[in-house]
Short mmCIF file of C-alpha atoms and ligand atoms in Angstrom, two decimals:
data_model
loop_
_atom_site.label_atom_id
_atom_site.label_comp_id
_atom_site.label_asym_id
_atom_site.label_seq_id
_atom_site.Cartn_x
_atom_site.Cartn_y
_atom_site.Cartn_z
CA UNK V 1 15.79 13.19 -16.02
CA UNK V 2 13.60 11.40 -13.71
CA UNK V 3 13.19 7.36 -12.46
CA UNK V 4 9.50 7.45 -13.62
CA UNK V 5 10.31 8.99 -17.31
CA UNK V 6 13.43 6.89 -17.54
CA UNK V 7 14.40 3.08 -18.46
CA UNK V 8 14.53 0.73 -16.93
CA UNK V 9 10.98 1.92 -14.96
CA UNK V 10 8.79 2.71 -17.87
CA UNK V 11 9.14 -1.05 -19.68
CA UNK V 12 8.87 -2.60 -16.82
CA UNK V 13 5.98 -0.51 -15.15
CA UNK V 14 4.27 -1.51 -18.79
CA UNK V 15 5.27 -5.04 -18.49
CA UNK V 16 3.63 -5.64 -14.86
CA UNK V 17 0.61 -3.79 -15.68
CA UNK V 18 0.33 -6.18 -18.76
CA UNK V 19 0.94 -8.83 -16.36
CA UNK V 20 -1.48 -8.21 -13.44
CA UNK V 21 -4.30 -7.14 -15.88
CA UNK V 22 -3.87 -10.68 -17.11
CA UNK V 23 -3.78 -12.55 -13.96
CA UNK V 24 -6.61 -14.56 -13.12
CA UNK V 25 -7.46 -16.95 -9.79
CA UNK V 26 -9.99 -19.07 -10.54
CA UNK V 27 -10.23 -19.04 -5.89
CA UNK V 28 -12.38 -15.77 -6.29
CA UNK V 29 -14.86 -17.01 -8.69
CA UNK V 30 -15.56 -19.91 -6.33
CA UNK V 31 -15.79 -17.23 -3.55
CA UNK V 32 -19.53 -17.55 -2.23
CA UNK V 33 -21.12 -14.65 -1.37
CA UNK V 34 -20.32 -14.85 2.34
CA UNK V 35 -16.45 -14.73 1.64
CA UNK V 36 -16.99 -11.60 -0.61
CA UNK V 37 -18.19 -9.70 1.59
CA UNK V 38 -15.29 -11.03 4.64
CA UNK V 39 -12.63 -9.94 2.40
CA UNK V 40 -13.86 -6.40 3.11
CA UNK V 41 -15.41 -6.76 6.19
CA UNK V 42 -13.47 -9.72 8.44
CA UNK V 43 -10.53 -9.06 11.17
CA UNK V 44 -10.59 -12.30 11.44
CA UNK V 45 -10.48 -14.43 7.93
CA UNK V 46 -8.57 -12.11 5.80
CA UNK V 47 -5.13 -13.96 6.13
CA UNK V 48 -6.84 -17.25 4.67
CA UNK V 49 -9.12 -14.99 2.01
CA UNK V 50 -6.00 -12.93 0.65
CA UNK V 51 -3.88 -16.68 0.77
CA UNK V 52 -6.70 -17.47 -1.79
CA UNK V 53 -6.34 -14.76 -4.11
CA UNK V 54 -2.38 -14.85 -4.15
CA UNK V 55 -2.25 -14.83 -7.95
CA UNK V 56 -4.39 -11.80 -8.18
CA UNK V 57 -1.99 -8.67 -8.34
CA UNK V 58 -4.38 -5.92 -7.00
CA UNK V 59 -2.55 -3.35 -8.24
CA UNK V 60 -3.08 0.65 -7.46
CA UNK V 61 -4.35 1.94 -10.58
CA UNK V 62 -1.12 3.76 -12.60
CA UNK V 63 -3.35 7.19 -11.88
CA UNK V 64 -2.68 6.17 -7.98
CA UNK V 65 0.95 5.15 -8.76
CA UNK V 66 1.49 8.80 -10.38
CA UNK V 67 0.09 10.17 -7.55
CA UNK V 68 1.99 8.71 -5.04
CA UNK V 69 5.26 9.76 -7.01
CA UNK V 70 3.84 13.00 -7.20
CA UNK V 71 3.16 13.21 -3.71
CA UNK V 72 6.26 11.68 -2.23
CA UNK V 73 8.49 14.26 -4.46
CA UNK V 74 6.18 17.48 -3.42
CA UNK V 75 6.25 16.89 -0.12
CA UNK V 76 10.34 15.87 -0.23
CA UNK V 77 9.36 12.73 1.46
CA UNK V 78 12.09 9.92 2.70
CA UNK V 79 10.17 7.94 5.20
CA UNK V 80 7.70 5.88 4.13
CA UNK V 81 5.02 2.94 5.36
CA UNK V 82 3.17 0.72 3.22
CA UNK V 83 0.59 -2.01 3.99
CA UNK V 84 0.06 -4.05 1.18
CA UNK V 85 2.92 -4.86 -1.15
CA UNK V 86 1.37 -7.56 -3.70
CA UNK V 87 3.94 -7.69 -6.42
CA UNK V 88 5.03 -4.26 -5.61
CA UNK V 89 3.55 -1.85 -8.08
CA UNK V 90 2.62 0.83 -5.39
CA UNK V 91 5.87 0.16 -4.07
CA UNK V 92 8.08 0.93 -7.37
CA UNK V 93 6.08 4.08 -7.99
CA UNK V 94 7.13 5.17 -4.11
CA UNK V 95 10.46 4.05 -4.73
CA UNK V 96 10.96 6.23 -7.97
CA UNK V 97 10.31 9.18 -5.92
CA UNK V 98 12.69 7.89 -3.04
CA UNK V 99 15.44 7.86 -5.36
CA UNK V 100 14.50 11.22 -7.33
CA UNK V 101 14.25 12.91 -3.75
CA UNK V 102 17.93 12.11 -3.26
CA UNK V 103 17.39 8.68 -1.46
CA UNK V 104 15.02 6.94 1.75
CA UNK V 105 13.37 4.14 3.30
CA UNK V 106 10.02 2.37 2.25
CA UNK V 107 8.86 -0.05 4.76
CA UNK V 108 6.42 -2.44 3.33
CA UNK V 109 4.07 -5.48 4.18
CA UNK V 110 3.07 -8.66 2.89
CA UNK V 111 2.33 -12.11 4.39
CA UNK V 112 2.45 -14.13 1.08
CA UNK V 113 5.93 -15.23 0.23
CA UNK V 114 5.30 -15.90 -3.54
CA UNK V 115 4.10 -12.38 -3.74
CA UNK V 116 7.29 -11.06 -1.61
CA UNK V 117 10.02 -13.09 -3.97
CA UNK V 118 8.41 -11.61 -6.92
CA UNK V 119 7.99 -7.91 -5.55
CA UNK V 120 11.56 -8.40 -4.72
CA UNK V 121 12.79 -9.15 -7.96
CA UNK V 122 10.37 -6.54 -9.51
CA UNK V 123 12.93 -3.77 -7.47
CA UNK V 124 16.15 -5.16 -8.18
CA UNK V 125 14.86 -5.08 -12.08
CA UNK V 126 13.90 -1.51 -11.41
CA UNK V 127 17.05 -0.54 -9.32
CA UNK V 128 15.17 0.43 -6.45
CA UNK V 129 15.62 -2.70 -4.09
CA UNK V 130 18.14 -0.70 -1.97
CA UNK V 131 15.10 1.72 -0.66
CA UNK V 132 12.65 -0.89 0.20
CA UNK V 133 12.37 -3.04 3.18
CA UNK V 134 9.54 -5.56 2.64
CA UNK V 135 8.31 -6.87 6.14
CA UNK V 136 7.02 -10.83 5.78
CA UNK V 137 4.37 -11.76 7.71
CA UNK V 138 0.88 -10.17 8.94
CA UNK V 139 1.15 -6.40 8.88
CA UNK V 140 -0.79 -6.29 12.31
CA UNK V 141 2.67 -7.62 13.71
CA UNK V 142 5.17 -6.52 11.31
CA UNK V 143 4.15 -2.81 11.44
CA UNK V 144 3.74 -2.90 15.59
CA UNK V 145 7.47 -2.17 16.03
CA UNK V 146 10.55 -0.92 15.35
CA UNK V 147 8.94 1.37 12.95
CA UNK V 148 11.33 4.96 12.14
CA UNK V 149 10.49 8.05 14.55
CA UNK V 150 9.14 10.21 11.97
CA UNK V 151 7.24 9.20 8.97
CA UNK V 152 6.30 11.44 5.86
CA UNK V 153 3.61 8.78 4.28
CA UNK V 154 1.62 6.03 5.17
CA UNK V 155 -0.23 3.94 2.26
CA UNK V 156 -3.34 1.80 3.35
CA UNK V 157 -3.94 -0.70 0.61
CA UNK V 158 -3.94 -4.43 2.33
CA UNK V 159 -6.75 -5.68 4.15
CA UNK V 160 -9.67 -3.17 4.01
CA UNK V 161 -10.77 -4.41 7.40
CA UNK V 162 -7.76 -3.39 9.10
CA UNK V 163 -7.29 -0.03 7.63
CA UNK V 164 -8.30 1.35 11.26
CA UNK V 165 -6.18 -0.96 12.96
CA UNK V 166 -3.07 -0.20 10.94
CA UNK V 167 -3.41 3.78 10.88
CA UNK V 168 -3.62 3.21 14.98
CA UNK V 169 -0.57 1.56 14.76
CA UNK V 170 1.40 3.95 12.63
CA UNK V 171 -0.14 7.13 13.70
CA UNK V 172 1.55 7.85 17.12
CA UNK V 173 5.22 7.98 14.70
CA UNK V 174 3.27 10.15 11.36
CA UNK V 175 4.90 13.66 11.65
CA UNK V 176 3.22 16.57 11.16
CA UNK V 177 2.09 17.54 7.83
CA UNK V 178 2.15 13.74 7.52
CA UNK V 179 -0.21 12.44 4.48
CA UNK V 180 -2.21 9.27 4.63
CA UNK V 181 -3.16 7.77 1.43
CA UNK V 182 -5.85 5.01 1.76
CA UNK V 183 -7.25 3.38 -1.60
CA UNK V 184 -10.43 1.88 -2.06
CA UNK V 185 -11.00 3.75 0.75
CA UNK V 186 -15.24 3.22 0.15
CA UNK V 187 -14.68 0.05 1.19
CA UNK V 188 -13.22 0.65 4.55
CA UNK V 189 -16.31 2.72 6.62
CA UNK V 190 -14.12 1.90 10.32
CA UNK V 191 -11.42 4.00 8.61
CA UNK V 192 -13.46 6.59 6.98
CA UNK V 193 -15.13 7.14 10.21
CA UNK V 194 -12.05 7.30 12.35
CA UNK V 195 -9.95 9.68 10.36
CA UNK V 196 -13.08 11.59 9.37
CA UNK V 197 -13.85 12.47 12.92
CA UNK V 198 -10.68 13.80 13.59
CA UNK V 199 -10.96 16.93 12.54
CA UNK V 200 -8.22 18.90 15.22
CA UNK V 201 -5.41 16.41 14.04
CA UNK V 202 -6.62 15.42 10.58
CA UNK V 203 -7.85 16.57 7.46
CA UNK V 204 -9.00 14.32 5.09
CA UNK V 205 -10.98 14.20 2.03
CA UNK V 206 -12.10 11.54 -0.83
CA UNK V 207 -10.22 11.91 -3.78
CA UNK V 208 -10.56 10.63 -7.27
CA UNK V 209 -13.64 8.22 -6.92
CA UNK V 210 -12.10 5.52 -4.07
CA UNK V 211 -8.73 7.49 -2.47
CA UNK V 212 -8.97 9.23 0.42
CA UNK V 213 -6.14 11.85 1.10
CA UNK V 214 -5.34 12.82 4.52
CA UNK V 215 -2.90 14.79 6.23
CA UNK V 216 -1.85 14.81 9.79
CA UNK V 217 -2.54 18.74 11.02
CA UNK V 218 -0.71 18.43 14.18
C1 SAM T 301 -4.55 -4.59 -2.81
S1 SAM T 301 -3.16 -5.61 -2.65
C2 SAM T 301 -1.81 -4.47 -2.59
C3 SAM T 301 -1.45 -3.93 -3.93
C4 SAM T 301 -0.15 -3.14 -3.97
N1 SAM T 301 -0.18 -2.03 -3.05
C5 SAM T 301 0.14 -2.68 -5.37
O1 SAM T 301 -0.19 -1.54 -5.72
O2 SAM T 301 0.66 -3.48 -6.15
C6 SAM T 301 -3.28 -6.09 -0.96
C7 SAM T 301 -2.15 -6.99 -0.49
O3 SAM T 301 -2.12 -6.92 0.93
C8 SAM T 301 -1.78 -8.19 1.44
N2 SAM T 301 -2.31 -8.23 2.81
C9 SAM T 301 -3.61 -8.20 3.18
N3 SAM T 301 -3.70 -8.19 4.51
C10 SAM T 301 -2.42 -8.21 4.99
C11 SAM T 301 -1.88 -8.23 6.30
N4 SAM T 301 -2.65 -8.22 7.38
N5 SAM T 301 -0.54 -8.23 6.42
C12 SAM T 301 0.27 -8.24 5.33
N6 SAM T 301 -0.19 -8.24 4.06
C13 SAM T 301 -1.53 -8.22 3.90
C14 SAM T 301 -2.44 -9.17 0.48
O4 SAM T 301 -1.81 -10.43 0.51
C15 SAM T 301 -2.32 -8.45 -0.85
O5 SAM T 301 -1.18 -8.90 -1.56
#
C-alpha cells in the first residue's frame, strides 16, 4: 500500500485537478502584453502580477506530481524546499512520498493567503498537514533563513524570474547528490544559464519538454 494509490489521495488529487482545470481569472485576460511578458521576466512586479492571478491554480502537471513522488521515494528523501505552493498540488504529491519514506519535512512558499488557507486545508484532507510547513510571505525572505542543514530536494516553481535568486539562496544547505527540480524551466534563461554552467558541482539536463532535472555533484 502506498499514499499515492490509496484514499483519501486519489479522490482528492482528482477533485483538485477538476478544480484548477476549471479555474478561470478574468485579471490575465486583461493582462496587456507588457505584463505577460513581466510575469516571466520582472524581479520587480511579480508580487503584484501573481496577486492578480490568485484564482489561477498553476498546478504541476500530474506527470510532474508522479515524478516528484517518484523521485522523493528513490532517492529516500526527508528534507525538502519548495517555492511555489498555490493550492498545494506539488506539495501533496511531495508529501505522499514524505509519509511513504517513513516521515519528513516540506518547507514551502507562498505570499497569497487565500491560496495558503486553501493549500492548508487541501493537507489536512489528505493527512499530510503534519509534514508541511508553508512559509507566508515572499519566498525571497521566507526561504533566506532558518532553512534545515541538509536538504535532499529543492522544487523551483514560483516566480520564473527568481528561479536564480532562490537556487542561490538554497544552494549553500543542498547536500550532495541533492536534486533540483525546476518546471517550466524554458521560461527561466537566468536559471538555465546558471545551473547549466556549473558543470564541477552540477549536472543538469531538460527533461520532459519544460523540467529541468539537476543534481548537486559535490
Ligand atoms: C506555478 S504556481 C505554483 C504551483 C504549485 N507548485 C502546484 O503545483 O500546485 C506559482 C505560485 O508561486 C507563488 N509565488 C510567486 N512568486 C512568489 C514569491 N516570490 N514568494 C512566494 N510565493 C510566490 C504564486 O503566488 C503562485 O501561487
Amino acid at each position: 500500500m502506498n499514499t499515492l494509490s490509496s484514499a483519501p489521495f486519489c479522490s482528492l488529487l482528482d477533485r483538485l485537478f477538476a478544480e484548477a482545470d476549471a479555474a478561470t481569472s478574468p485579471a490575465i485576460r486583461a493582462f496587456t502584453s507588457e505584463e505577460r511578458a513581466a510575469l516571466t521576466t520582472s524581479k520587480t512586479q511579480y508580487l503584484d502580477l501573481y496577486a492578480q492571478l490568485k484564482d489561477l491554480w498553476l498546478p504541476v502537471s500530474r506527470e510532474t506530481g508522479e515524478l516528484l513522488y517518484m523521485l522523493v521515494r528513490a532517492t529516500g528523501a526527508r528534507t525538502i524546499v519548495e517555492f511555489g505552493t498555490s493550492f498545494g498540488i506539488s506539495t501533496l504529491f511531495i508529501a505522499a512520498a514524505l509519509r511513504d519514506n517513513g516521515g519528513g519535512r516540506v518547507i514551502s512558499s507562498e505570499f497569497e493567503m487565500s491560496k495558503i488557507e486553501r493549500a492548508q486545508q487541501n493537507l489536512e484532507d489528505a493527512g499530510l498537514a503534519d509534514l508541511v510547513e508553508i512559509r507566508a510571505g515572499d519566498a525571497m525572505e521566507t526561504l533566506r533563513q532558518d532553512l534545515p542543514e541538509s536538504i535532499d530536494l529543492l522544487l523551483l516553481d514560483g516566480a520564473k524570474a527568481l528561479y536564480a535568486d532562490i537556487f542561490e539562496l538554497v544552494a549553500p544547505k543542498l547536500r550532495t547528490g541533492a536534486l533540483v527540480l525546476a518546471d517550466d524551466a524554458e521560461m527561466c534563461p537566468e536559471y538555465l544559464s546558471l545551473i547549466r554552467t556549473t558543470k564541477d558541482r552540477y549536472l543538469s539536463l531538460p527533461f520532459a519538454g519544460d523540467i529541468e532535472l539537476s543534481v548537486k555533484l559535490g
